[in-house]
C-alpha cells in the first residue's frame, strides 16, 4: 500500500505538471513563441543542469546506452514536444489537454497488453471505450467549429500521446530508473536539438519576446513540465506498472481546465466539457 500511495501521488503530480506546461505553452503560442522556441526552453536549461551527471558516464549514457537513450529522446523529447506545441496553433487549449493524455492512456493500455503481457480486464476495456467516445466528441467539435485544420491539430495531439505512451512502456520494459531517464532525455535533447535550433534561429529569436516571457517558459517547460514530470511519471510506472501508470495522463484535462481558467481565463465549451466528462469516466474505469 505505501508503494501504491507513492505511485498514485507521483502520477497525479506528473499530470498537474504536464497540465501547467500545456497552459503555459498555449500562452507562449498566443504571445508569439513558435513551437521550436518552446521546445528549446523545455530541454535546453534542464540539459545544462544535468550535463555534469551525464559526463560521469558519457560512454554508457548513465547506464541507458546511446541507442536506447536516443529512442527515449525521440519519444519524450523535442520531436514529441514539437507535435504537441504545434497542435496549439490550430485548436483551443482544451483539445490539447484532453486529446494527448487520453491517447496516451489508450495506447498505454494496448501496448502493456501486447508488449508486457499485462491483463486488461473488461472494466478497463470499457474505460478505454469511454475514452474513445470522448475523443470522438472533441473531433466532432473541431470539424464543426474549426474545420479541417482543426482536425489536423487534434491529430497532432494524437501522435504526441502515442509517442508518450510508447516511452512509458519502454521505461517499464527496460527497467530504467527515474533519475536516469530524466538525465538521458534532457542531455541528449541538449546535445542534438539545441545546436540545430540555435543554427536556424539564434538567440535573437528568443530575445524579442522579453526576459519575463522567456523566464516563464524556461521555468515551467524546462523545470516543471520537463524533467520533474518525467521523474515523477517514471516513479509511477515502477510503483504501479506501465498499464495503470499510462492512465495518469488522463488526469491532465482536469488540471488543464482549472489552471487554464485561473491563469488564462479560458472557459471550455459545452462540447469540451462533455468530452472531458466522458474521458474522466473512462479514466476511472481503467484505473480499477
PDB file of C-alpha atoms in Angstrom:
ATOM      1  CA  UNK A   1       0.000   0.000   0.000  1.00  0.00           C
ATOM      2  CA  UNK A   2       2.759   2.542   0.698  1.00  0.00           C
ATOM      3  CA  UNK A   3       4.203   1.794  -2.742  1.00  0.00           C
ATOM      4  CA  UNK A   4       0.775   2.264  -4.312  1.00  0.00           C
ATOM      5  CA  UNK A   5       0.346   5.571  -2.494  1.00  0.00           C
ATOM      6  CA  UNK A   6       3.708   6.762  -3.767  1.00  0.00           C
ATOM      7  CA  UNK A   7       2.805   5.715  -7.311  1.00  0.00           C
ATOM      8  CA  UNK A   8      -0.569   7.459  -7.253  1.00  0.00           C
ATOM      9  CA  UNK A   9       0.936  10.608  -5.750  1.00  0.00           C
ATOM     10  CA  UNK A  10       3.735  10.735  -8.318  1.00  0.00           C
ATOM     11  CA  UNK A  11       1.347  10.073 -11.196  1.00  0.00           C
ATOM     12  CA  UNK A  12      -1.057  12.785 -10.045  1.00  0.00           C
ATOM     13  CA  UNK A  13       1.699  15.369  -9.588  1.00  0.00           C
ATOM     14  CA  UNK A  14       3.100  14.491 -13.003  1.00  0.00           C
ATOM     15  CA  UNK A  15      -0.344  15.105 -14.529  1.00  0.00           C
ATOM     16  CA  UNK A  16      -0.534  18.507 -12.820  1.00  0.00           C
ATOM     17  CA  UNK A  17       2.945  19.368 -14.095  1.00  0.00           C
ATOM     18  CA  UNK A  18       2.029  18.428 -17.675  1.00  0.00           C
ATOM     19  CA  UNK A  19      -1.176  20.471 -17.464  1.00  0.00           C
ATOM     20  CA  UNK A  20       0.780  23.518 -16.311  1.00  0.00           C
ATOM     21  CA  UNK A  21       3.150  23.007 -19.217  1.00  0.00           C
ATOM     22  CA  UNK A  22       0.248  22.856 -21.683  1.00  0.00           C
ATOM     23  CA  UNK A  23      -1.290  26.065 -20.352  1.00  0.00           C
ATOM     24  CA  UNK A  24       1.999  27.972 -20.451  1.00  0.00           C
ATOM     25  CA  UNK A  25       2.731  26.584 -23.934  1.00  0.00           C
ATOM     26  CA  UNK A  26      -0.643  27.817 -25.200  1.00  0.00           C
ATOM     27  CA  UNK A  27       0.106  31.196 -23.663  1.00  0.00           C
ATOM     28  CA  UNK A  28       3.501  31.179 -25.377  1.00  0.00           C
ATOM     29  CA  UNK A  29       1.948  30.447 -28.779  1.00  0.00           C
ATOM     30  CA  UNK A  30      -0.529  33.293 -28.260  1.00  0.00           C
ATOM     31  CA  UNK A  31       2.206  35.840 -27.454  1.00  0.00           C
ATOM     32  CA  UNK A  32       4.302  34.853 -30.472  1.00  0.00           C
ATOM     33  CA  UNK A  33       6.581  31.965 -29.495  1.00  0.00           C
ATOM     34  CA  UNK A  34       6.957  29.226 -32.102  1.00  0.00           C
ATOM     35  CA  UNK A  35       6.737  25.520 -31.152  1.00  0.00           C
ATOM     36  CA  UNK A  36      10.502  25.317 -31.734  1.00  0.00           C
ATOM     37  CA  UNK A  37      11.084  28.170 -29.242  1.00  0.00           C
ATOM     38  CA  UNK A  38       9.068  26.459 -26.522  1.00  0.00           C
ATOM     39  CA  UNK A  39      10.730  23.093 -27.152  1.00  0.00           C
ATOM     40  CA  UNK A  40      14.111  24.803 -26.774  1.00  0.00           C
ATOM     41  CA  UNK A  41      13.123  26.179 -23.377  1.00  0.00           C
ATOM     42  CA  UNK A  42      11.803  22.809 -22.283  1.00  0.00           C
ATOM     43  CA  UNK A  43      15.055  20.914 -22.886  1.00  0.00           C
ATOM     44  CA  UNK A  44      17.970  23.364 -23.044  1.00  0.00           C
ATOM     45  CA  UNK A  45      18.071  24.574 -19.436  1.00  0.00           C
ATOM     46  CA  UNK A  46      17.468  21.193 -17.820  1.00  0.00           C
ATOM     47  CA  UNK A  47      20.041  19.698 -20.167  1.00  0.00           C
ATOM     48  CA  UNK A  48      22.599  22.253 -18.951  1.00  0.00           C
ATOM     49  CA  UNK A  49      21.824  21.449 -15.308  1.00  0.00           C
ATOM     50  CA  UNK A  50      22.030  17.678 -15.798  1.00  0.00           C
ATOM     51  CA  UNK A  51      25.013  17.625 -18.157  1.00  0.00           C
ATOM     52  CA  UNK A  52      27.548  17.125 -15.310  1.00  0.00           C
ATOM     53  CA  UNK A  53      25.701  13.948 -14.334  1.00  0.00           C
ATOM     54  CA  UNK A  54      25.959  12.646 -17.896  1.00  0.00           C
ATOM     55  CA  UNK A  55      29.684  13.357 -18.045  1.00  0.00           C
ATOM     56  CA  UNK A  56      30.271  10.870 -15.225  1.00  0.00           C
ATOM     57  CA  UNK A  57      29.318   8.057 -17.601  1.00  0.00           C
ATOM     58  CA  UNK A  58      29.368   9.539 -21.074  1.00  0.00           C
ATOM     59  CA  UNK A  59      30.306   6.294 -22.813  1.00  0.00           C
ATOM     60  CA  UNK A  60      27.411   4.316 -21.354  1.00  0.00           C
ATOM     61  CA  UNK A  61      24.970   7.265 -21.178  1.00  0.00           C
ATOM     62  CA  UNK A  62      24.444   6.783 -17.415  1.00  0.00           C
ATOM     63  CA  UNK A  63      23.738   3.103 -17.942  1.00  0.00           C
ATOM     64  CA  UNK A  64      20.966   3.534 -20.505  1.00  0.00           C
ATOM     65  CA  UNK A  65      23.044   3.137 -23.638  1.00  0.00           C
ATOM     66  CA  UNK A  66      23.083   5.566 -26.563  1.00  0.00           C
ATOM     67  CA  UNK A  67      20.635   3.655 -28.726  1.00  0.00           C
ATOM     68  CA  UNK A  68      18.005   3.352 -26.005  1.00  0.00           C
ATOM     69  CA  UNK A  69      18.663   6.926 -24.932  1.00  0.00           C
ATOM     70  CA  UNK A  70      18.092   8.146 -28.483  1.00  0.00           C
ATOM     71  CA  UNK A  71      14.801   6.233 -28.716  1.00  0.00           C
ATOM     72  CA  UNK A  72      13.657   7.683 -25.378  1.00  0.00           C
ATOM     73  CA  UNK A  73      14.578  11.180 -26.525  1.00  0.00           C
ATOM     74  CA  UNK A  74      12.573  10.864 -29.746  1.00  0.00           C
ATOM     75  CA  UNK A  75       9.524   9.617 -27.831  1.00  0.00           C
ATOM     76  CA  UNK A  76       9.587  12.098 -24.936  1.00  0.00           C
ATOM     77  CA  UNK A  77      11.983  14.819 -26.098  1.00  0.00           C
ATOM     78  CA  UNK A  78      11.886  17.558 -28.772  1.00  0.00           C
ATOM     79  CA  UNK A  79      10.051  15.574 -31.515  1.00  0.00           C
ATOM     80  CA  UNK A  80       7.189  14.742 -29.152  1.00  0.00           C
ATOM     81  CA  UNK A  81       7.136  18.298 -27.800  1.00  0.00           C
ATOM     82  CA  UNK A  82       7.041  19.833 -31.282  1.00  0.00           C
ATOM     83  CA  UNK A  83       3.997  17.714 -32.155  1.00  0.00           C
ATOM     84  CA  UNK A  84       2.171  18.857 -29.030  1.00  0.00           C
ATOM     85  CA  UNK A  85       3.057  22.546 -29.263  1.00  0.00           C
ATOM     86  CA  UNK A  86       2.180  22.711 -32.962  1.00  0.00           C
ATOM     87  CA  UNK A  87      -1.313  21.464 -32.155  1.00  0.00           C
ATOM     88  CA  UNK A  88      -1.974  24.568 -30.071  1.00  0.00           C
ATOM     89  CA  UNK A  89      -1.592  26.717 -33.166  1.00  0.00           C
ATOM     90  CA  UNK A  90      -4.658  25.064 -34.690  1.00  0.00           C
ATOM     91  CA  UNK A  91      -7.049  24.225 -31.835  1.00  0.00           C
ATOM     92  CA  UNK A  92      -8.074  25.553 -28.382  1.00  0.00           C
ATOM     93  CA  UNK A  93      -6.329  24.717 -25.109  1.00  0.00           C
ATOM     94  CA  UNK A  94      -8.916  22.138 -24.048  1.00  0.00           C
ATOM     95  CA  UNK A  95      -8.236  19.947 -27.070  1.00  0.00           C
ATOM     96  CA  UNK A  96      -4.552  19.610 -26.262  1.00  0.00           C
ATOM     97  CA  UNK A  97      -5.025  18.997 -22.557  1.00  0.00           C
ATOM     98  CA  UNK A  98      -7.544  16.228 -23.259  1.00  0.00           C
ATOM     99  CA  UNK A  99      -6.677  14.510 -26.549  1.00  0.00           C
ATOM    100  CA  UNK A 100      -2.973  13.949 -25.963  1.00  0.00           C
ATOM    101  CA  UNK A 101      -3.271  12.368 -22.489  1.00  0.00           C
ATOM    102  CA  UNK A 102      -6.345  10.361 -23.484  1.00  0.00           C
ATOM    103  CA  UNK A 103      -4.500   8.879 -26.456  1.00  0.00           C
ATOM    104  CA  UNK A 104      -1.530   8.193 -24.210  1.00  0.00           C
ATOM    105  CA  UNK A 105      -3.826   6.258 -21.876  1.00  0.00           C
ATOM    106  CA  UNK A 106      -5.371   4.240 -24.706  1.00  0.00           C
ATOM    107  CA  UNK A 107      -2.037   3.442 -26.310  1.00  0.00           C
ATOM    108  CA  UNK A 108      -0.519   2.567 -22.949  1.00  0.00           C
ATOM    109  CA  UNK A 109      -3.263   0.042 -22.215  1.00  0.00           C
ATOM    110  CA  UNK A 110      -2.881  -1.547 -25.626  1.00  0.00           C
ATOM    111  CA  UNK A 111       0.915  -1.751 -25.567  1.00  0.00           C
ATOM    112  CA  UNK A 112       1.029  -3.004 -21.988  1.00  0.00           C
ATOM    113  CA  UNK A 113      -1.019  -5.997 -23.102  1.00  0.00           C
ATOM    114  CA  UNK A 114       0.883  -6.611 -26.336  1.00  0.00           C
ATOM    115  CA  UNK A 115       4.447  -5.982 -25.169  1.00  0.00           C
ATOM    116  CA  UNK A 116       4.379  -6.589 -21.410  1.00  0.00           C
ATOM    117  CA  UNK A 117       1.655  -9.211 -21.286  1.00  0.00           C
ATOM    118  CA  UNK A 118      -0.442  -7.304 -18.716  1.00  0.00           C
ATOM    119  CA  UNK A 119      -4.070  -8.413 -18.439  1.00  0.00           C
ATOM    120  CA  UNK A 120      -6.770  -5.927 -19.457  1.00  0.00           C
ATOM    121  CA  UNK A 121      -9.993  -6.568 -17.570  1.00  0.00           C
ATOM    122  CA  UNK A 122     -13.435  -5.986 -19.032  1.00  0.00           C
ATOM    123  CA  UNK A 123     -13.831  -2.924 -16.806  1.00  0.00           C
ATOM    124  CA  UNK A 124     -10.644  -1.384 -18.158  1.00  0.00           C
ATOM    125  CA  UNK A 125     -11.743  -2.198 -21.713  1.00  0.00           C
ATOM    126  CA  UNK A 126     -14.989  -0.363 -21.018  1.00  0.00           C
ATOM    127  CA  UNK A 127     -12.945   2.585 -19.769  1.00  0.00           C
ATOM    128  CA  UNK A 128     -10.919   2.567 -22.954  1.00  0.00           C
ATOM    129  CA  UNK A 129     -14.154   2.614 -24.950  1.00  0.00           C
ATOM    130  CA  UNK A 130     -15.374   5.627 -22.966  1.00  0.00           C
ATOM    131  CA  UNK A 131     -12.133   7.471 -23.695  1.00  0.00           C
ATOM    132  CA  UNK A 132     -12.592   6.784 -27.415  1.00  0.00           C
ATOM    133  CA  UNK A 133     -16.127   8.230 -27.259  1.00  0.00           C
ATOM    134  CA  UNK A 134     -14.800  11.325 -25.509  1.00  0.00           C
ATOM    135  CA  UNK A 135     -12.189  11.767 -28.220  1.00  0.00           C
ATOM    136  CA  UNK A 136     -14.873  11.495 -30.878  1.00  0.00           C
ATOM    137  CA  UNK A 137     -16.729  14.364 -29.193  1.00  0.00           C
ATOM    138  CA  UNK A 138     -13.635  16.535 -29.450  1.00  0.00           C
ATOM    139  CA  UNK A 139     -13.059  15.551 -33.062  1.00  0.00           C
ATOM    140  CA  UNK A 140     -16.646  16.378 -33.955  1.00  0.00           C
ATOM    141  CA  UNK A 141     -16.352  19.795 -32.321  1.00  0.00           C
ATOM    142  CA  UNK A 142     -13.155  20.508 -34.277  1.00  0.00           C
ATOM    143  CA  UNK A 143     -14.792  19.583 -37.564  1.00  0.00           C
ATOM    144  CA  UNK A 144     -17.943  21.582 -36.835  1.00  0.00           C
ATOM    145  CA  UNK A 145     -16.429  24.760 -35.379  1.00  0.00           C
ATOM    146  CA  UNK A 146     -12.872  24.944 -36.706  1.00  0.00           C
ATOM    147  CA  UNK A 147     -12.810  22.900 -39.893  1.00  0.00           C
ATOM    148  CA  UNK A 148     -10.319  20.528 -41.443  1.00  0.00           C
ATOM    149  CA  UNK A 149      -7.266  22.216 -39.959  1.00  0.00           C
ATOM    150  CA  UNK A 150      -8.834  21.761 -36.517  1.00  0.00           C
ATOM    151  CA  UNK A 151      -8.920  18.006 -37.091  1.00  0.00           C
ATOM    152  CA  UNK A 152      -5.275  18.286 -38.170  1.00  0.00           C
ATOM    153  CA  UNK A 153      -4.453  19.912 -34.843  1.00  0.00           C
ATOM    154  CA  UNK A 154      -6.236  17.120 -32.993  1.00  0.00           C
ATOM    155  CA  UNK A 155      -4.215  14.530 -34.944  1.00  0.00           C
ATOM    156  CA  UNK A 156      -1.002  16.222 -33.829  1.00  0.00           C
ATOM    157  CA  UNK A 157      -2.095  15.690 -30.229  1.00  0.00           C
ATOM    158  CA  UNK A 158      -2.984  12.073 -31.015  1.00  0.00           C
ATOM    159  CA  UNK A 159       0.538  11.494 -32.335  1.00  0.00           C
ATOM    160  CA  UNK A 160       2.105  13.157 -29.295  1.00  0.00           C
ATOM    161  CA  UNK A 161       0.046  10.920 -26.997  1.00  0.00           C
ATOM    162  CA  UNK A 162       1.135   7.773 -28.830  1.00  0.00           C
ATOM    163  CA  UNK A 163       4.776   8.863 -28.530  1.00  0.00           C
ATOM    164  CA  UNK A 164       4.466   9.403 -24.789  1.00  0.00           C
ATOM    165  CA  UNK A 165       2.708   6.094 -24.122  1.00  0.00           C
ATOM    166  CA  UNK A 166       5.388   4.205 -26.034  1.00  0.00           C
ATOM    167  CA  UNK A 167       8.013   5.957 -23.923  1.00  0.00           C
ATOM    168  CA  UNK A 168       6.281   4.788 -20.739  1.00  0.00           C
ATOM    169  CA  UNK A 169       6.068   1.193 -21.919  1.00  0.00           C
ATOM    170  CA  UNK A 170       9.753   1.120 -22.859  1.00  0.00           C
ATOM    171  CA  UNK A 171      10.705   2.512 -19.451  1.00  0.00           C
ATOM    172  CA  UNK A 172       8.995  -0.460 -17.862  1.00  0.00           C
ATOM    173  CA  UNK A 173      10.366  -2.933 -20.382  1.00  0.00           C
ATOM    174  CA  UNK A 174      13.943  -1.693 -19.954  1.00  0.00           C
ATOM    175  CA  UNK A 175      13.563  -1.029 -16.195  1.00  0.00           C
ATOM    176  CA  UNK A 176      15.086   2.446 -16.493  1.00  0.00           C
ATOM    177  CA  UNK A 177      15.270   4.349 -13.145  1.00  0.00           C
ATOM    178  CA  UNK A 178      13.551   7.720 -12.856  1.00  0.00           C
ATOM    179  CA  UNK A 179      16.649   9.854 -12.439  1.00  0.00           C
ATOM    180  CA  UNK A 180      18.406   8.046 -15.286  1.00  0.00           C
ATOM    181  CA  UNK A 181      15.537   8.641 -17.702  1.00  0.00           C
ATOM    182  CA  UNK A 182      15.460  12.355 -16.852  1.00  0.00           C
ATOM    183  CA  UNK A 183      19.218  12.736 -17.334  1.00  0.00           C
ATOM    184  CA  UNK A 184      19.320  10.806 -20.624  1.00  0.00           C
ATOM    185  CA  UNK A 185      16.400  12.638 -22.272  1.00  0.00           C
ATOM    186  CA  UNK A 186      17.371  16.133 -21.114  1.00  0.00           C
ATOM    187  CA  UNK A 187      21.046  15.868 -22.017  1.00  0.00           C
ATOM    188  CA  UNK A 188      20.545  14.176 -25.386  1.00  0.00           C
ATOM    189  CA  UNK A 189      17.995  16.866 -26.240  1.00  0.00           C
ATOM    190  CA  UNK A 190      20.618  19.457 -25.338  1.00  0.00           C
ATOM    191  CA  UNK A 191      23.282  17.768 -27.457  1.00  0.00           C
ATOM    192  CA  UNK A 192      21.196  17.210 -30.588  1.00  0.00           C
ATOM    193  CA  UNK A 193      18.332  19.716 -30.598  1.00  0.00           C
ATOM    194  CA  UNK A 194      19.861  22.878 -29.131  1.00  0.00           C
ATOM    195  CA  UNK A 195      22.605  23.270 -31.792  1.00  0.00           C
ATOM    196  CA  UNK A 196      20.070  22.791 -34.596  1.00  0.00           C
ATOM    197  CA  UNK A 197      17.718  25.375 -33.092  1.00  0.00           C
ATOM    198  CA  UNK A 198      20.464  27.945 -32.484  1.00  0.00           C
ATOM    199  CA  UNK A 199      21.837  27.459 -36.002  1.00  0.00           C
ATOM    200  CA  UNK A 200      18.399  28.079 -37.529  1.00  0.00           C
ATOM    201  CA  UNK A 201      17.078  30.846 -35.272  1.00  0.00           C
ATOM    202  CA  UNK A 202      19.769  32.084 -32.868  1.00  0.00           C
ATOM    203  CA  UNK A 203      19.302  33.783 -29.512  1.00  0.00           C
ATOM    204  CA  UNK A 204      17.745  36.843 -31.133  1.00  0.00           C
ATOM    205  CA  UNK A 205      14.553  34.886 -31.845  1.00  0.00           C
ATOM    206  CA  UNK A 206      14.059  34.348 -28.118  1.00  0.00           C
ATOM    207  CA  UNK A 207      15.239  37.821 -27.098  1.00  0.00           C
ATOM    208  CA  UNK A 208      12.443  39.556 -28.982  1.00  0.00           C
ATOM    209  CA  UNK A 209       9.887  38.111 -26.534  1.00  0.00           C
ATOM    210  CA  UNK A 210      11.438  39.754 -23.481  1.00  0.00           C
ATOM    211  CA  UNK A 211      13.012  38.434 -20.286  1.00  0.00           C
ATOM    212  CA  UNK A 212       9.815  37.724 -18.335  1.00  0.00           C
ATOM    213  CA  UNK A 213       8.148  35.614 -21.023  1.00  0.00           C
ATOM    214  CA  UNK A 214      11.335  33.655 -21.642  1.00  0.00           C
ATOM    215  CA  UNK A 215      11.818  33.051 -17.910  1.00  0.00           C
ATOM    216  CA  UNK A 216       8.240  31.776 -17.625  1.00  0.00           C
ATOM    217  CA  UNK A 217       8.757  29.253 -20.425  1.00  0.00           C
ATOM    218  CA  UNK A 218      12.153  28.178 -19.094  1.00  0.00           C
ATOM    219  CA  UNK A 219      10.917  27.515 -15.559  1.00  0.00           C
ATOM    220  CA  UNK A 220       7.617  25.845 -16.417  1.00  0.00           C
ATOM    221  CA  UNK A 221       8.618  23.925 -19.547  1.00  0.00           C
ATOM    222  CA  UNK A 222      12.164  23.087 -18.513  1.00  0.00           C
ATOM    223  CA  UNK A 223      11.771  22.530 -14.802  1.00  0.00           C
ATOM    224  CA  UNK A 224       8.168  21.591 -14.043  1.00  0.00           C
ATOM    225  CA  UNK A 225       6.711  20.036 -17.205  1.00  0.00           C
ATOM    226  CA  UNK A 226      10.070  18.714 -18.371  1.00  0.00           C
ATOM    227  CA  UNK A 227      12.472  16.887 -16.096  1.00  0.00           C
ATOM    228  CA  UNK A 228      10.241  16.908 -12.996  1.00  0.00           C
ATOM    229  CA  UNK A 229       7.275  15.376 -14.829  1.00  0.00           C
ATOM    230  CA  UNK A 230       9.475  12.679 -16.394  1.00  0.00           C
ATOM    231  CA  UNK A 231      10.957  11.869 -12.981  1.00  0.00           C
ATOM    232  CA  UNK A 232       7.539  11.612 -11.317  1.00  0.00           C
ATOM    233  CA  UNK A 233       5.983   9.604 -14.132  1.00  0.00           C
ATOM    234  CA  UNK A 234       8.853   7.109 -14.112  1.00  0.00           C
ATOM    235  CA  UNK A 235       8.316   6.515 -10.394  1.00  0.00           C
ATOM    236  CA  UNK A 236       4.606   5.933 -11.081  1.00  0.00           C
ATOM    237  CA  UNK A 237       5.450   3.365 -13.775  1.00  0.00           C
ATOM    238  CA  UNK A 238       7.770   1.477 -11.426  1.00  0.00           C
ATOM    239  CA  UNK A 239       5.327   1.559  -8.499  1.00  0.00           C
ATOM    240  CA  UNK A 240       2.066   0.748 -10.299  1.00  0.00           C
ATOM    241  CA  UNK A 241       3.014  -0.968 -13.546  1.00  0.00           C
ATOM    242  CA  UNK A 242       3.064   0.507 -17.017  1.00  0.00           C
ATOM    243  CA  UNK A 243      -0.603  -0.189 -17.771  1.00  0.00           C
ATOM    244  CA  UNK A 244      -2.029   1.690 -14.802  1.00  0.00           C
ATOM    245  CA  UNK A 245       0.573   4.439 -14.860  1.00  0.00           C
ATOM    246  CA  UNK A 246      -0.240   5.059 -18.518  1.00  0.00           C
ATOM    247  CA  UNK A 247      -3.709   6.206 -17.485  1.00  0.00           C
ATOM    248  CA  UNK A 248      -2.475   9.080 -15.307  1.00  0.00           C
ATOM    249  CA  UNK A 249      -2.166  11.444 -18.275  1.00  0.00           C
ATOM    250  CA  UNK A 250      -5.964  11.302 -18.433  1.00  0.00           C
ATOM    251  CA  UNK A 251      -5.955  13.471 -15.279  1.00  0.00           C
ATOM    252  CA  UNK A 252      -4.278  16.252 -17.247  1.00  0.00           C
ATOM    253  CA  UNK A 253      -7.610  17.590 -18.633  1.00  0.00           C
ATOM    254  CA  UNK A 254      -8.898  18.263 -15.119  1.00  0.00           C
ATOM    255  CA  UNK A 255      -5.822  20.202 -14.115  1.00  0.00           C
ATOM    256  CA  UNK A 256      -5.764  21.821 -17.552  1.00  0.00           C
ATOM    257  CA  UNK A 257      -9.282  23.218 -17.141  1.00  0.00           C
ATOM    258  CA  UNK A 258      -8.515  24.537 -13.647  1.00  0.00           C
ATOM    259  CA  UNK A 259      -5.123  26.057 -14.459  1.00  0.00           C
ATOM    260  CA  UNK A 260      -6.296  27.354 -17.847  1.00  0.00           C
ATOM    261  CA  UNK A 261      -9.231  29.146 -16.250  1.00  0.00           C
ATOM    262  CA  UNK A 262      -7.205  30.598 -13.372  1.00  0.00           C
ATOM    263  CA  UNK A 263      -4.182  31.625 -15.445  1.00  0.00           C
ATOM    264  CA  UNK A 264      -5.613  32.490 -18.869  1.00  0.00           C
ATOM    265  CA  UNK A 265      -9.350  32.890 -18.252  1.00  0.00           C
ATOM    266  CA  UNK A 266     -10.097  30.102 -20.747  1.00  0.00           C
ATOM    267  CA  UNK A 267     -13.667  28.820 -20.430  1.00  0.00           C
ATOM    268  CA  UNK A 268     -14.215  25.430 -22.115  1.00  0.00           C
ATOM    269  CA  UNK A 269     -17.142  24.998 -24.492  1.00  0.00           C
ATOM    270  CA  UNK A 270     -20.074  22.718 -23.707  1.00  0.00           C
ATOM    271  CA  UNK A 271     -18.795  20.084 -26.136  1.00  0.00           C
ATOM    272  CA  UNK A 272     -15.371  20.166 -24.482  1.00  0.00           C
ATOM    273  CA  UNK A 273     -16.917  19.727 -21.055  1.00  0.00           C
ATOM    274  CA  UNK A 274     -18.989  16.764 -22.266  1.00  0.00           C
ATOM    275  CA  UNK A 275     -15.932  15.181 -23.875  1.00  0.00           C
ATOM    276  CA  UNK A 276     -13.916  15.823 -20.720  1.00  0.00           C
ATOM    277  CA  UNK A 277     -16.542  14.168 -18.516  1.00  0.00           C
ATOM    278  CA  UNK A 278     -16.657  11.075 -20.733  1.00  0.00           C
ATOM    279  CA  UNK A 279     -12.846  10.829 -20.750  1.00  0.00           C
ATOM    280  CA  UNK A 280     -12.761  11.091 -16.950  1.00  0.00           C
ATOM    281  CA  UNK A 281     -15.292   8.280 -16.654  1.00  0.00           C
ATOM    282  CA  UNK A 282     -13.047   6.211 -18.888  1.00  0.00           C
ATOM    283  CA  UNK A 283     -10.047   7.088 -16.759  1.00  0.00           C
ATOM    284  CA  UNK A 284     -11.849   5.978 -13.605  1.00  0.00           C
ATOM    285  CA  UNK A 285     -12.700   2.629 -15.155  1.00  0.00           C
ATOM    286  CA  UNK A 286      -9.220   1.997 -16.489  1.00  0.00           C
ATOM    287  CA  UNK A 287      -7.726   2.607 -13.050  1.00  0.00           C
ATOM    288  CA  UNK A 288      -9.837  -0.115 -11.428  1.00  0.00           C
TER     289      UNK A 288
END
